[in-house]
Amino acid sequence: MVHRTLLSRILWVLWYACLCNAESYVLDDKVGLGREFDGIGGLSGGGATTRLLVNYAEPYRSQILDYLFKPNFGASLQILKVEIGGDAQTTDGTEPSHMHYENDENYFRGYEWWLMKEAKKRNPNITLIGLPWAFPGWVGHGTNWPYDHPHITVYYVVSWIIGAKQYHNLDIDYIGIWNEKKFDSNYIKLLRYTLDKSGLERVKIIASDNLWQPISLSLLLDAELHNVVDIIGAHYPGTNTVLDALKTGKKLWSSEDYSTYNDDIGGGCWARILNQNYVNGRMTATISWNLIASYYEDLSFGRNGLMTAEEPWSGNYVVESPIWITAHTTQFAQPGWTYLQTVGHLALGGSYVALTDGKGNLTVVIETMTHDHSICIRPPLPHFNVSSQNATFQLKGSFGSVSALQVWHSKFDFKTKKPSFFKKLSPLRISDGTFTLALEPDEVYTLTTITTGQKGSHPAPPASAPFPRSYKDDFNVRNPCFTEAPDFADQTGVFEYYINLTDPGHHVFTLRQVVTQRPVTWAADADQTISVIGDHSWQNLTVSCDVYIETEKTGGVFIAARVDQAGETVRSAKGVFYWVYADGTYKVTNDIAGKVVLAEGLSGTRAGTWHTLTLTVEGQYASGMLNGYPLWKNAVVIAPQNGWAAIGTQTFELAQFDNFAIEAEQ
């Protein structure tokens, strides 16, 4: 009994010593408040990053959307930013424009309309943002620059905003302006003028949605420009801003951030920047590129989303750690809340922020992510140290009477690989307005007066499975929900469902490539159009498809296997490409550019007639059939050894495809 009493005293002394060594931090709203919190969001697009999500069957698709958008369930996102499709490659694929051509308008193309409506269905208060990464070729009038004819570009963008409301009852809250080269102040002013004249005064402008400069200095020097820009948006700011941006008095956003592989180090990156974007840079919104990794993983920046859903054929998806890291803030602070001035860094590494709704509620988010466990893909992260520490928080002002705080905790465990995310702990009792936490490295805490937080869950999805080795699509869909065929990922050009009224026979419902002019884009579209599909690991396979060349004399189409590259590097794609042309010839090449020729000759193919192409690749040899008869055989293929299947056209030209099929070996 004596020993037990002595042990208790020793433990008490040690505990008291720890408290005495704890650093103290004051949380007080009476000294004034900081900036207004605008939310945390995800970005669909830039480009085609949500492509596979729409192909998921129910209930899995709705479950995924719940984890992203449903309040008090998962990430509970407060902002959704989408690409205004421009028919161009913008990182992982192309998204269709609402205006392929100058006299063309269609506000049902693509899946971003659907995604915004699904987000609004779950959270009516979610903020919607549109940003064009690229533009159809006609907007540039023969140049690769969209702002030489600002009236045309403004008309194009404002039409999209009006179409969102007219056809989908979606109110777009913000419109972004971005180009890698520079920004155009006259365009921004004209956009504001046109929005106002169109009754869209509520739509605000984010500029330059790229870098802090030169937009920040321009706002200080140009009063008219200052009046029309609402948000200064920066991409991948590294949690820092510049003095000129602060001087403008404008809201500062990290309007594109993260872009990191979504393992637990990616989750650590996200935890660190969500806090430190405000602590270091006074940014009041952070938007993840991308929303969800729902594109083929072997494309550029595979699995760089808040969660992963890249297997619609199996139904499998993965709720990654960034979902729960997001919840630490979004479930306990809403847009319109305000940061306290008393935020900052912890003495031994890490950071804390505190927010209030001005009605007595308080939310504190603490992160202690170490350097090596929170590295983002960009920019480079300077070295820093994080150690175990005790932190005492003093609640003052209107928080002095708080008697208890709800506690939510995440622990990244890189040693045992047994992390714990978004776990609700016992409420923390507040004594004399203070509380002390023992903080370990690589943790996230939320302490809050809000009691509605919840770690939502759905039944486990089906197991992961590879793309089906036997695959067929006849495109016979009379009323498609989406304009793209399932599982095809357009990489240059746009392939849409089409009703061929000129063929009453077997080819009424087809897939048609519709982009006829090179788009205005910052990325490297190929000179040919291409859509990939399947499993990048495929080696030996047969691809067949009915093809219809629409361009007389100069037209051409292809089917392909072992396509090794797409996304930003699609121009460099290699594989086995089987081309037929309207001039009655064929060619087999080892690259999409057609520079390495494996075989060529006469085919008798022509425009305005359906032909069936069959390509078989096995080992180092490839063979091709035309209309069921051998045309060429035993072309030697040294490399690549694996890749996707694909279809496409010789140039930006109209062409149709039907009865597509794949048979791949295990």
C-alpha positions as MATLAB code, in Angstrom:
seq = 'MVHRTLLSRILWVLWYACLCNAESYVLDDKVGLGREFDGIGGLSGGGATTRLLVNYAEPYRSQILDYLFKPNFGASLQILKVEIGGDAQTTDGTEPSHMHYENDENYFRGYEWWLMKEAKKRNPNITLIGLPWAFPGWVGHGTNWPYDHPHITVYYVVSWIIGAKQYHNLDIDYIGIWNEKKFDSNYIKLLRYTLDKSGLERVKIIASDNLWQPISLSLLLDAELHNVVDIIGAHYPGTNTVLDALKTGKKLWSSEDYSTYNDDIGGGCWARILNQNYVNGRMTATISWNLIASYYEDLSFGRNGLMTAEEPWSGNYVVESPIWITAHTTQFAQPGWTYLQTVGHLALGGSYVALTDGKGNLTVVIETMTHDHSICIRPPLPHFNVSSQNATFQLKGSFGSVSALQVWHSKFDFKTKKPSFFKKLSPLRISDGTFTLALEPDEVYTLTTITTGQKGSHPAPPASAPFPRSYKDDFNVRNPCFTEAPDFADQTGVFEYYINLTDPGHHVFTLRQVVTQRPVTWAADADQTISVIGDHSWQNLTVSCDVYIETEKTGGVFIAARVDQAGETVRSAKGVFYWVYADGTYKVTNDIAGKVVLAEGLSGTRAGTWHTLTLTVEGQYASGMLNGYPLWKNAVVIAPQNGWAAIGTQTFELAQFDNFAIEAEQ';
ca = [
       0.000    0.000    0.000;
       2.897    2.323    0.839;
       4.582    1.513   -2.447;
       1.343    2.150   -4.348;
       0.877    5.532   -2.630;
       4.486    6.488   -3.348;
       4.095    5.515   -6.990;
       0.957    7.642   -7.257;
       2.803   10.626   -5.827;
       5.676   10.169   -8.254;
       3.295   10.005  -11.196;
       1.493   13.108   -9.933;
       4.809   14.983   -9.633;
       5.802   13.954  -13.155;
       2.421   15.013  -14.511;
       2.657   18.364  -12.742;
       6.188   18.871  -14.072;
       4.928   18.282  -17.575;
       2.229   20.889  -17.069;
       4.785   23.359  -15.786;
       6.906   22.791  -18.891;
       3.960   23.244  -21.239;
       3.997   26.197  -23.609;
       0.941   28.413  -23.256;
      -1.251   29.725  -26.077;
      -4.103   32.192  -25.687;
      -7.365   31.884  -27.648;
      -9.158   35.208  -27.326;
     -11.749   36.937  -29.529;
     -11.746   40.204  -27.561;
      -8.416   41.322  -29.013;
     -10.052   41.330  -32.426;
     -10.734   38.764  -35.106;
      -8.771   37.637  -38.126;
     -10.017   36.967  -41.639;
     -13.281   35.323  -42.631;
     -13.068   31.616  -43.410;
     -14.266   30.749  -46.924;
     -14.001   26.979  -46.924;
     -12.117   23.914  -48.089;
     -12.825   22.382  -51.460;
     -11.925   20.037  -54.274;
     -11.287   20.565  -57.949;
     -12.818   18.426  -60.684;
     -10.954   19.022  -63.898;
      -7.711   20.402  -65.088;
      -8.288   17.903  -66.625;
     -10.720   15.033  -66.764;
      -9.856   13.902  -63.243;
     -13.429   12.778  -62.443;
     -13.792   10.882  -65.727;
     -14.348    7.376  -64.327;
     -16.627    8.350  -61.429;
     -19.697    8.708  -63.629;
     -19.345    5.105  -64.782;
     -19.746    3.629  -61.294;
     -22.941    1.693  -60.698;
     -25.201    2.459  -57.774;
     -25.016    2.364  -54.828;
     -21.241    2.858  -55.050;
     -21.364    6.122  -56.970;
     -23.673    7.720  -54.407;
     -21.541    6.387  -51.571;
     -18.473    8.059  -53.051;
     -20.349   11.336  -53.429;
     -21.446   11.110  -49.782;
     -17.840   10.827  -48.615;
     -16.996   13.941  -50.612;
     -19.958   16.252  -50.103;
     -22.455   15.077  -47.490;
     -22.281   17.329  -44.403;
     -21.160   15.670  -41.177;
     -20.323   12.433  -42.944;
     -16.910   12.557  -44.615;
     -14.902   15.406  -46.111;
     -18.031   17.592  -46.052;
     -16.498   19.794  -48.739;
     -17.591   23.414  -48.809;
     -16.284   24.371  -52.264;
     -16.493   22.603  -55.617;
     -14.405   24.000  -58.442;
     -14.927   22.562  -61.931;
     -13.273   22.890  -65.292;
     -15.173   24.682  -68.013;
     -14.384   22.101  -70.664;
     -12.397   23.380  -73.629;
     -12.035   20.269  -75.841;
      -8.340   20.155  -74.907;
      -5.838   18.073  -72.979;
      -5.394   19.780  -69.606;
      -3.435   17.165  -67.603;
      -5.177   13.756  -67.574;
      -7.539   14.147  -70.483;
      -9.930   16.404  -72.346;
     -13.304   17.697  -71.181;
     -15.946   18.626  -73.784;
     -16.845   22.241  -74.382;
     -20.381   23.605  -74.309;
     -19.454   25.272  -77.619;
     -17.381   23.040  -79.909;
     -17.930   25.540  -82.698;
     -18.884   29.202  -82.880;
     -22.517   28.479  -83.766;
     -22.852   25.510  -81.401;
     -24.257   25.456  -77.852;
     -24.992   22.368  -75.768;
     -25.172   22.516  -71.985;
     -25.470   18.776  -71.406;
     -22.011   17.658  -72.505;
     -19.627   16.123  -70.045;
     -20.180   15.319  -66.391;
     -19.387   18.539  -64.519;
     -23.050   19.654  -64.618;
     -24.042   16.347  -63.043;
     -21.295   16.598  -60.429;
     -22.294   20.114  -59.372;
     -25.921   19.034  -59.017;
     -24.938   16.009  -56.928;
     -22.830   18.233  -54.683;
     -25.688   20.729  -54.308;
     -28.106   17.889  -53.579;
     -25.998   16.943  -50.570;
     -24.938   20.416  -49.510;
     -27.151   23.221  -50.853;
     -24.701   25.772  -49.436;
     -21.652   24.522  -51.314;
     -19.741   27.216  -53.231;
     -19.447   26.608  -56.996;
     -16.513   27.854  -59.072;
     -15.875   27.557  -62.804;
     -12.481   27.962  -64.480;
     -11.506   27.428  -68.132;
      -8.110   25.757  -68.522;
      -8.441   25.736  -72.304;
     -10.736   26.906  -75.093;
     -12.047   25.537  -78.393;
      -9.917   26.587  -81.338;
     -12.459   29.082  -82.701;
     -12.057   31.249  -79.569;
      -8.406   31.871  -80.453;
      -9.144   32.766  -84.095;
      -6.121   30.887  -85.367;
      -3.823   31.613  -82.409;
      -3.040   29.731  -79.205;
      -4.096   32.702  -77.071;
      -7.670   33.289  -75.878;
      -7.456   37.005  -75.068;
      -6.652   38.632  -78.422;
     -10.414   38.805  -78.987;
     -11.681   39.410  -75.425;
     -15.318   39.958  -76.465;
     -15.432   36.427  -77.888;
     -13.820   34.861  -74.818;
     -16.091   36.771  -72.443;
     -19.144   35.676  -74.435;
     -17.946   32.071  -74.269;
     -17.420   32.121  -70.484;
     -20.566   34.062  -69.601;
     -22.619   31.712  -71.796;
     -21.427   28.815  -69.632;
     -22.528   30.613  -66.455;
     -25.931   31.445  -67.942;
     -26.312   27.873  -69.222;
     -25.580   26.486  -65.757;
     -28.560   28.393  -64.406;
     -30.906   28.040  -67.363;
     -30.490   24.306  -67.917;
     -29.421   22.998  -64.505;
     -30.576   25.641  -62.001;
     -26.997   26.026  -60.800;
     -25.826   29.375  -59.490;
     -22.123   29.780  -60.157;
     -20.571   31.795  -57.327;
     -17.098   32.509  -58.721;
     -15.388   32.504  -62.091;
     -11.640   32.070  -62.333;
      -9.247   33.614  -64.821;
      -6.088   31.699  -65.560;
      -3.359   31.339  -68.114;
       0.205   30.215  -67.590;
       1.683   33.018  -69.692;
       0.174   36.171  -68.221;
      -3.132   37.749  -67.272;
      -5.036   40.354  -69.275;
      -6.468   43.204  -67.201;
      -8.699   44.439  -70.020;
     -10.294   41.008  -70.271;
     -10.966   40.956  -66.529;
     -12.642   44.371  -66.671;
     -14.731   43.378  -69.685;
     -15.769   40.172  -67.948;
     -16.992   42.114  -64.921;
     -18.892   44.545  -67.166;
     -20.549   41.714  -69.100;
     -21.465   39.782  -65.964;
     -23.182   42.861  -64.557;
     -25.011   43.597  -67.820;
     -26.201   39.988  -67.883;
     -27.729   40.187  -64.415;
     -24.878   38.212  -62.878;
     -23.685   40.774  -60.356;
     -23.480   38.063  -57.691;
     -20.802   36.163  -59.624;
     -17.387   37.113  -58.259;
     -14.004   37.023  -60.002;
     -10.875   35.128  -58.943;
      -7.659   36.375  -60.536;
      -5.260   35.436  -61.675;
      -5.931   31.958  -60.316;
      -2.264   31.161  -60.816;
       0.465   33.264  -59.135;
       0.510   36.054  -56.568;
       2.274   38.288  -59.044;
       1.878   40.287  -61.215;
      -1.832   40.456  -60.294;
      -1.206   41.744  -56.753;
       0.941   44.677  -57.861;
      -1.471   45.413  -60.700;
      -4.359   45.692  -58.244;
      -2.374   48.229  -56.224;
      -1.621   50.318  -59.319;
      -4.962   50.033  -61.138;
      -7.975   51.187  -59.128;
     -10.474   49.978  -61.729;
      -8.936   46.513  -61.756;
      -8.912   46.526  -57.951;
     -12.643   47.151  -57.958;
     -13.525   44.201  -60.200;
     -11.329   41.454  -58.694;
     -12.780   39.847  -55.558;
     -10.267   37.093  -54.771;
      -6.558   36.749  -55.434;
      -6.007   33.074  -56.103;
      -2.637   31.329  -56.095;
      -1.654   27.813  -57.135;
       0.636   25.769  -54.877;
       1.762   28.742  -52.775;
       3.723   26.663  -50.282;
       1.618   28.187  -47.457;
       3.126   31.629  -48.158;
       1.887   34.828  -49.723;
       3.562   38.094  -50.780;
       3.372   41.518  -49.199;
       1.645   43.107  -52.200;
      -1.187   40.586  -51.967;
      -1.730   41.451  -48.310;
      -1.628   45.170  -49.114;
      -4.533   44.865  -51.541;
      -6.917   43.988  -48.731;
      -8.420   41.287  -50.940;
      -9.297   37.809  -49.801;
      -6.461   35.401  -50.525;
      -7.114   31.817  -51.579;
      -5.007   28.828  -52.378;
      -7.218   28.203  -55.379;
      -5.305   25.071  -56.426;
      -3.176   23.097  -54.013;
      -2.136   19.607  -52.847;
      -1.606   17.607  -56.095;
       0.068   14.880  -54.062;
      -0.167   11.088  -54.034;
      -2.904   10.296  -51.533;
      -1.096    7.876  -49.251;
      -0.558    8.894  -45.622;
       2.295   11.237  -46.523;
      -0.155   12.921  -48.861;
      -2.587   13.095  -45.970;
       0.144   14.687  -43.885;
       0.798   17.242  -46.598;
      -2.903   18.117  -46.645;
      -3.080   18.409  -42.843;
      -0.126   20.769  -42.738;
      -1.207   23.102  -45.533;
      -4.832   23.338  -44.403;
      -3.636   24.976  -41.197;
      -0.525   26.751  -42.384;
      -2.067   28.295  -45.490;
      -3.778   30.599  -43.007;
      -1.087   30.744  -40.305;
       1.682   31.660  -42.775;
      -0.193   33.113  -45.724;
      -3.573   34.330  -44.431;
      -5.325   32.254  -47.103;
      -8.952   31.668  -46.176;
      -9.777   28.902  -48.662;
      -7.798   25.913  -49.888;
      -8.875   23.838  -52.892;
      -7.395   20.425  -53.634;
      -6.328   19.366  -57.092;
      -7.876   17.097  -57.434;
     -11.233   16.313  -55.916;
     -11.045   12.577  -56.504;
      -8.557   10.359  -58.292;
     -11.072    8.944  -60.744;
      -8.898    8.456  -63.822;
      -6.504    5.747  -64.932;
      -3.699    5.592  -62.389;
      -0.985    5.385  -65.058;
      -1.959    8.820  -66.374;
      -0.179   11.932  -65.092;
      -0.345   12.433  -61.317;
      -2.071    9.136  -60.558;
      -3.949    9.020  -57.235;
      -3.555   12.738  -56.561;
      -7.096   13.141  -55.215;
      -8.686   13.342  -51.779;
      -9.878    9.762  -52.328;
      -9.557    7.128  -55.048;
     -12.266    5.767  -57.355;
     -10.571    4.392  -60.459;
     -12.386    1.056  -60.945;
     -15.990    1.514  -62.065;
     -15.897   -1.996  -63.555;
     -15.364   -3.496  -60.073;
     -17.113   -0.888  -57.922;
     -14.051   -0.631  -55.690;
     -13.081    2.726  -54.175;
     -10.813    3.790  -51.318;
     -11.549    6.449  -48.705;
      -8.052    7.838  -48.244;
      -6.668    9.766  -45.264;
      -7.146   13.250  -46.841;
     -10.927   12.755  -46.554;
     -10.714   12.527  -42.768;
      -8.086   15.241  -42.479;
     -10.489   17.547  -44.317;
     -13.260   16.632  -41.883;
     -11.187   17.939  -38.980;
     -11.991   21.442  -40.247;
     -15.081   21.243  -42.447;
     -17.327   19.432  -39.993;
     -16.681   22.021  -37.285;
     -16.303   25.396  -39.049;
     -18.432   26.766  -41.853;
     -17.811   29.487  -44.445;
     -18.636   32.763  -42.747;
     -16.907   31.773  -39.531;
     -13.882   33.886  -38.620;
     -10.331   33.006  -37.693;
      -9.097   34.357  -34.388;
      -6.080   36.629  -34.462;
      -4.518   34.292  -31.928;
      -3.321   31.545  -34.289;
       0.202   30.429  -34.998;
       2.977   27.890  -34.723;
       3.603   25.586  -31.788;
       6.877   26.006  -29.922;
       8.270   22.571  -30.859;
       6.760   22.351  -34.316;
       3.295   22.194  -35.795;
       0.552   24.791  -35.936;
      -2.856   25.686  -34.591;
      -5.790   27.700  -35.874;
      -8.960   28.729  -34.093;
     -12.269   29.827  -35.600;
     -15.537   31.145  -34.248;
     -19.028   31.737  -35.550;
     -19.334   34.872  -33.440;
     -22.071   33.231  -31.382;
     -19.894   31.596  -28.775;
     -18.834   28.531  -30.723;
     -15.147   27.730  -30.997;
     -13.188   25.256  -33.119;
      -9.452   24.680  -32.706;
      -7.464   22.562  -35.192;
      -3.939   21.478  -34.261;
      -1.451   19.641  -36.497;
       2.027   18.352  -35.649;
       3.076   16.912  -38.992;
       6.790   16.233  -39.360;
       8.756   17.300  -42.408;
       9.290   13.897  -44.007;
       5.689   12.861  -43.394;
       4.072   15.953  -44.908;
       5.961   16.627  -48.138;
       3.723   17.888  -50.939;
       4.591   17.425  -54.588;
       5.316   21.160  -54.862;
       6.901   23.518  -53.947;
      10.064   22.246  -52.188;
       9.574   22.068  -48.421;
      12.323   23.647  -46.246;
      13.473   21.469  -43.380;
      11.891   21.835  -39.956;
      11.656   19.813  -36.748;
       8.648   18.647  -34.738;
       8.999   17.126  -31.266;
       6.725   15.806  -28.550;
       5.378   18.703  -26.519;
       2.777   19.801  -24.022;
       0.595   22.710  -25.030;
      -1.645   24.656  -22.667;
      -4.438   26.712  -24.195;
      -6.087   29.558  -22.322;
      -9.636   30.429  -23.343;
     -10.435   34.092  -22.935;
     -13.015   36.572  -24.099;
     -16.347   35.002  -24.965;
     -14.771   31.529  -24.666;
     -13.901   31.933  -20.991;
     -17.104   30.238  -19.901;
     -16.640   27.140  -22.085;
     -16.708   24.124  -19.793;
     -16.045   21.286  -22.248;
     -14.803   20.687  -25.787;
     -15.502   17.790  -28.123;
     -12.283   16.069  -29.215;
     -11.522   14.440  -32.582;
      -8.128   12.899  -33.189;
      -6.064   11.490  -36.065;
      -2.730    9.744  -35.654;
      -0.456    8.941  -38.585;
       1.523    5.881  -37.563;
       4.364    5.427  -40.012;
       6.131    2.807  -37.863;
       3.432    0.210  -37.329;
       1.371    1.257  -40.366;
      -1.721    1.283  -38.147;
      -2.958    4.861  -38.318;
      -6.156    6.084  -36.723;
      -8.161    8.776  -38.480;
     -10.919   11.041  -37.243;
     -11.579    9.198  -34.013;
     -13.927   10.769  -31.477;
     -12.406   10.878  -28.007;
     -13.998   11.682  -24.671;
     -14.922   15.347  -24.213;
     -12.236   17.500  -22.677;
     -13.253   19.223  -19.446;
     -12.060   22.802  -19.146;
     -10.769   23.949  -15.761;
     -10.409   27.693  -15.067;
     -10.502   28.397  -18.784;
      -7.429   26.290  -19.597;
      -6.608   22.842  -20.905;
      -3.367   21.044  -21.697;
      -2.675   18.528  -24.444;
       0.256   16.138  -24.727;
       1.049   16.344  -28.437;
       3.071   13.767  -30.338;
       4.476   14.208  -33.857;
       2.204   13.432  -36.813;
      -1.123   14.082  -35.118;
      -4.178   16.183  -35.859;
      -6.618   17.331  -33.175;
      -9.900   19.166  -33.408;
     -11.309   20.622  -30.203;
     -14.698   22.190  -30.645;
     -17.972   23.231  -29.089;
     -19.772   21.771  -32.128;
     -21.413   18.441  -31.287;
     -22.666   17.337  -34.726;
     -19.450   15.778  -36.057;
     -19.696   12.231  -37.352;
     -17.426    9.701  -39.021;
     -19.835    8.425  -41.634;
     -19.511    5.032  -43.229;
     -21.030    2.848  -45.909;
     -20.691   -0.921  -46.314;
     -17.311   -1.901  -47.707;
     -17.200   -1.636  -51.511;
     -16.407   -4.651  -53.708;
     -12.831   -5.866  -53.896;
     -10.436   -4.331  -56.370;
     -10.255   -6.044  -59.760;
      -8.374   -5.392  -63.001;
     -10.066   -4.064  -66.110;
     -12.023   -6.874  -67.828;
      -9.854   -8.789  -70.291;
     -12.871   -9.341  -72.516;
     -14.620   -6.048  -73.268;
     -17.230   -4.959  -75.822;
     -19.196   -1.779  -76.482;
     -21.581   -1.282  -79.398;
     -22.499    2.255  -78.218;
     -26.203    1.487  -78.648;
     -27.462    3.910  -76.006;
     -30.616    5.749  -77.031;
     -30.744    8.275  -74.194;
     -27.304    8.392  -72.629;
     -26.937   10.083  -69.251;
     -23.499   11.288  -70.299;
     -22.042   12.153  -73.683;
     -18.933    9.972  -73.211;
     -18.867    6.204  -73.558;
     -17.953    4.310  -70.364;
     -14.267    3.824  -69.546;
     -12.912    5.713  -72.580;
     -10.526    8.484  -71.524;
     -10.195   11.122  -74.238;
      -6.624   12.441  -74.410;
      -6.824   14.660  -77.477;
     -10.131   15.446  -79.136;
     -13.595   14.579  -77.846;
     -15.406   11.304  -78.544;
     -19.186   11.556  -78.038;
     -22.226    9.378  -78.492;
     -23.749   10.058  -81.894;
     -26.906    9.104  -83.774;
     -25.976    8.406  -87.392;
     -29.193    9.134  -89.281;
     -27.543    8.442  -92.650;
     -27.100    4.757  -91.842;
     -30.416    3.011  -91.088;
     -28.628   -0.336  -90.822;
     -26.152   -1.543  -88.224;
     -24.446    1.743  -87.362;
     -27.185    4.046  -86.100;
     -25.653    4.595  -82.639;
     -21.928    5.278  -82.792;
     -19.078    7.096  -81.070;
     -17.930   10.179  -82.964;
     -14.796   12.323  -82.695;
     -16.125   15.895  -82.975;
     -13.231   18.349  -82.524;
     -12.235   19.748  -85.923;
      -9.771   22.468  -84.907;
      -6.776   22.411  -82.599;
      -7.879   23.913  -79.258;
      -6.312   26.824  -77.410;
      -4.407   25.195  -74.581;
      -1.310   25.375  -72.386;
      -0.819   21.586  -72.456;
       0.649   19.460  -75.229;
      -2.232   18.014  -77.212;
      -1.199   15.528  -79.843;
      -1.629   16.438  -83.506;
      -3.902   13.418  -83.697;
      -6.990   12.723  -81.600;
      -6.919    9.727  -79.262;
      -9.011    8.083  -76.556;
      -7.468    5.335  -74.411;
      -9.132    2.498  -72.540;
      -8.277   -0.600  -70.553;
      -5.377   -1.832  -68.459;
      -1.972   -0.218  -68.904;
      -0.282   -3.526  -68.026;
      -1.781   -5.318  -71.053;
       0.810   -6.922  -73.340;
      -0.851   -9.433  -75.649;
      -4.284   -8.478  -76.939;
      -6.609   -8.133  -79.896;
      -8.455   -4.869  -80.540;
     -11.218   -4.598  -83.120;
     -13.508   -1.761  -84.152;
     -15.713   -0.631  -87.016;
     -14.489    2.723  -88.312;
     -16.001    5.373  -90.557;
     -13.843    8.080  -92.128;
     -15.830   11.257  -92.811;
     -13.146   13.387  -94.488;
     -12.717   12.654  -98.187;
      -9.226   12.020  -99.590;
      -7.233   13.228  -96.543;
      -9.044   11.561  -93.631;
      -7.658    8.777  -91.514;
      -8.413    6.750  -88.378;
      -6.619    4.220  -86.186;
      -6.988    1.582  -83.536;
      -4.070    0.883  -81.239;
      -2.624   -1.391  -78.569;
       0.151   -1.064  -76.000;
      -0.215    2.723  -75.895;
       2.310    3.655  -73.243;
       1.686    7.360  -72.631;
      -1.215    9.780  -72.380;
      -2.102   12.839  -70.353;
       0.448   15.642  -70.632;
       2.856   13.394  -72.555;
       0.342   12.120  -75.100;
       2.336   13.636  -77.983;
       5.113   11.178  -77.163;
       2.875    8.106  -77.022;
       4.315    4.905  -78.430;
       2.558    1.623  -79.112;
       1.187   -0.237  -82.114;
      -1.007    2.086  -84.202;
      -2.958    0.600  -87.120;
      -4.075    3.382  -89.478;
      -6.320    3.340  -92.531;
      -6.831    6.321  -94.795;
      -9.431    7.699  -97.170;
      -6.900    7.554 -100.032;
      -6.934    3.736  -99.989;
      -3.753    3.119  -97.995;
      -2.818    1.807  -94.561;
       0.110    2.226  -92.236;
       1.320    0.602  -89.021;
       3.430    2.804  -86.783;
       5.240    2.468  -83.470;
       4.187    5.949  -82.341;
       1.195    8.267  -82.501;
       3.206   10.813  -84.487;
       3.660    8.223  -87.247;
       7.416    8.649  -87.523;
       8.384    5.008  -86.940;
       6.710    2.918  -89.650;
       6.414   -0.829  -89.111;
       4.360   -1.648  -92.220;
       2.446    0.150  -94.969;
       0.655   -0.488  -98.242;
      -2.655   -0.393 -100.100;
      -5.903   -1.065  -98.238;
      -8.722    0.033 -100.547;
     -10.278    2.007  -97.689;
     -12.199    5.185  -98.413;
     -14.369    7.787  -96.721;
     -18.119    7.325  -96.350;
     -17.890    3.538  -95.868;
     -17.686    1.402  -92.753;
     -14.610   -0.780  -92.360;
     -13.735   -3.274  -89.641;
     -10.186   -3.104  -88.274;
      -8.642   -5.857  -86.165;
      -5.232   -5.524  -84.520;
      -3.497   -8.406  -82.750;
      -0.282   -7.948  -80.778;
       1.469  -10.958  -79.290;
       5.021  -10.914  -78.027;
       7.190   -9.059  -80.531;
       4.798   -9.417  -83.454;
       1.680   -7.600  -84.594;
      -0.827   -8.424  -87.326;
      -3.825   -6.635  -88.777;
      -7.048   -7.540  -90.531;
      -9.402   -5.426  -92.642;
     -13.044   -6.445  -92.945;
     -12.232   -9.944  -91.673;
      -9.307  -10.615  -94.047;
      -5.576  -10.418  -93.262;
      -4.026   -7.176  -94.519;
      -0.580   -7.294  -92.899;
       1.217   -9.586  -90.465;
       4.302  -10.162  -88.370;
       5.296   -6.529  -87.958;
       8.111   -6.531  -85.397;
       7.359   -4.644  -82.192;
      10.331   -4.253  -79.847;
       8.752   -1.691  -77.531;
       6.684   -0.752  -75.654;
       5.853   -4.034  -73.996;
       2.541   -2.942  -72.459;
      -0.079   -0.203  -72.556;
      -3.703    0.764  -73.163;
      -5.921    0.111  -76.161;
      -7.015    3.191  -78.099;
      -8.948    4.688  -80.996;
      -8.370    7.970  -82.792;
      -8.029   10.028  -85.930;
      -5.184   11.306  -88.099;
      -5.974   14.972  -87.459;
      -8.688   17.038  -85.817;
     -11.417   15.599  -88.025;
     -14.844   14.020  -87.825;
     -14.884   10.218  -87.711;
     -17.074    7.486  -86.218;
     -16.416    4.252  -84.342;
     -18.671    1.301  -83.565;
     -18.619   -2.250  -82.195;
     -15.424   -1.786  -80.223;
     -13.974   -4.938  -78.638;
     -10.902   -6.099  -76.729;
      -9.637   -9.587  -75.964;
      -6.570   -9.461  -73.734;
      -4.488  -12.323  -72.400;
      -3.991  -12.683  -68.678;
];
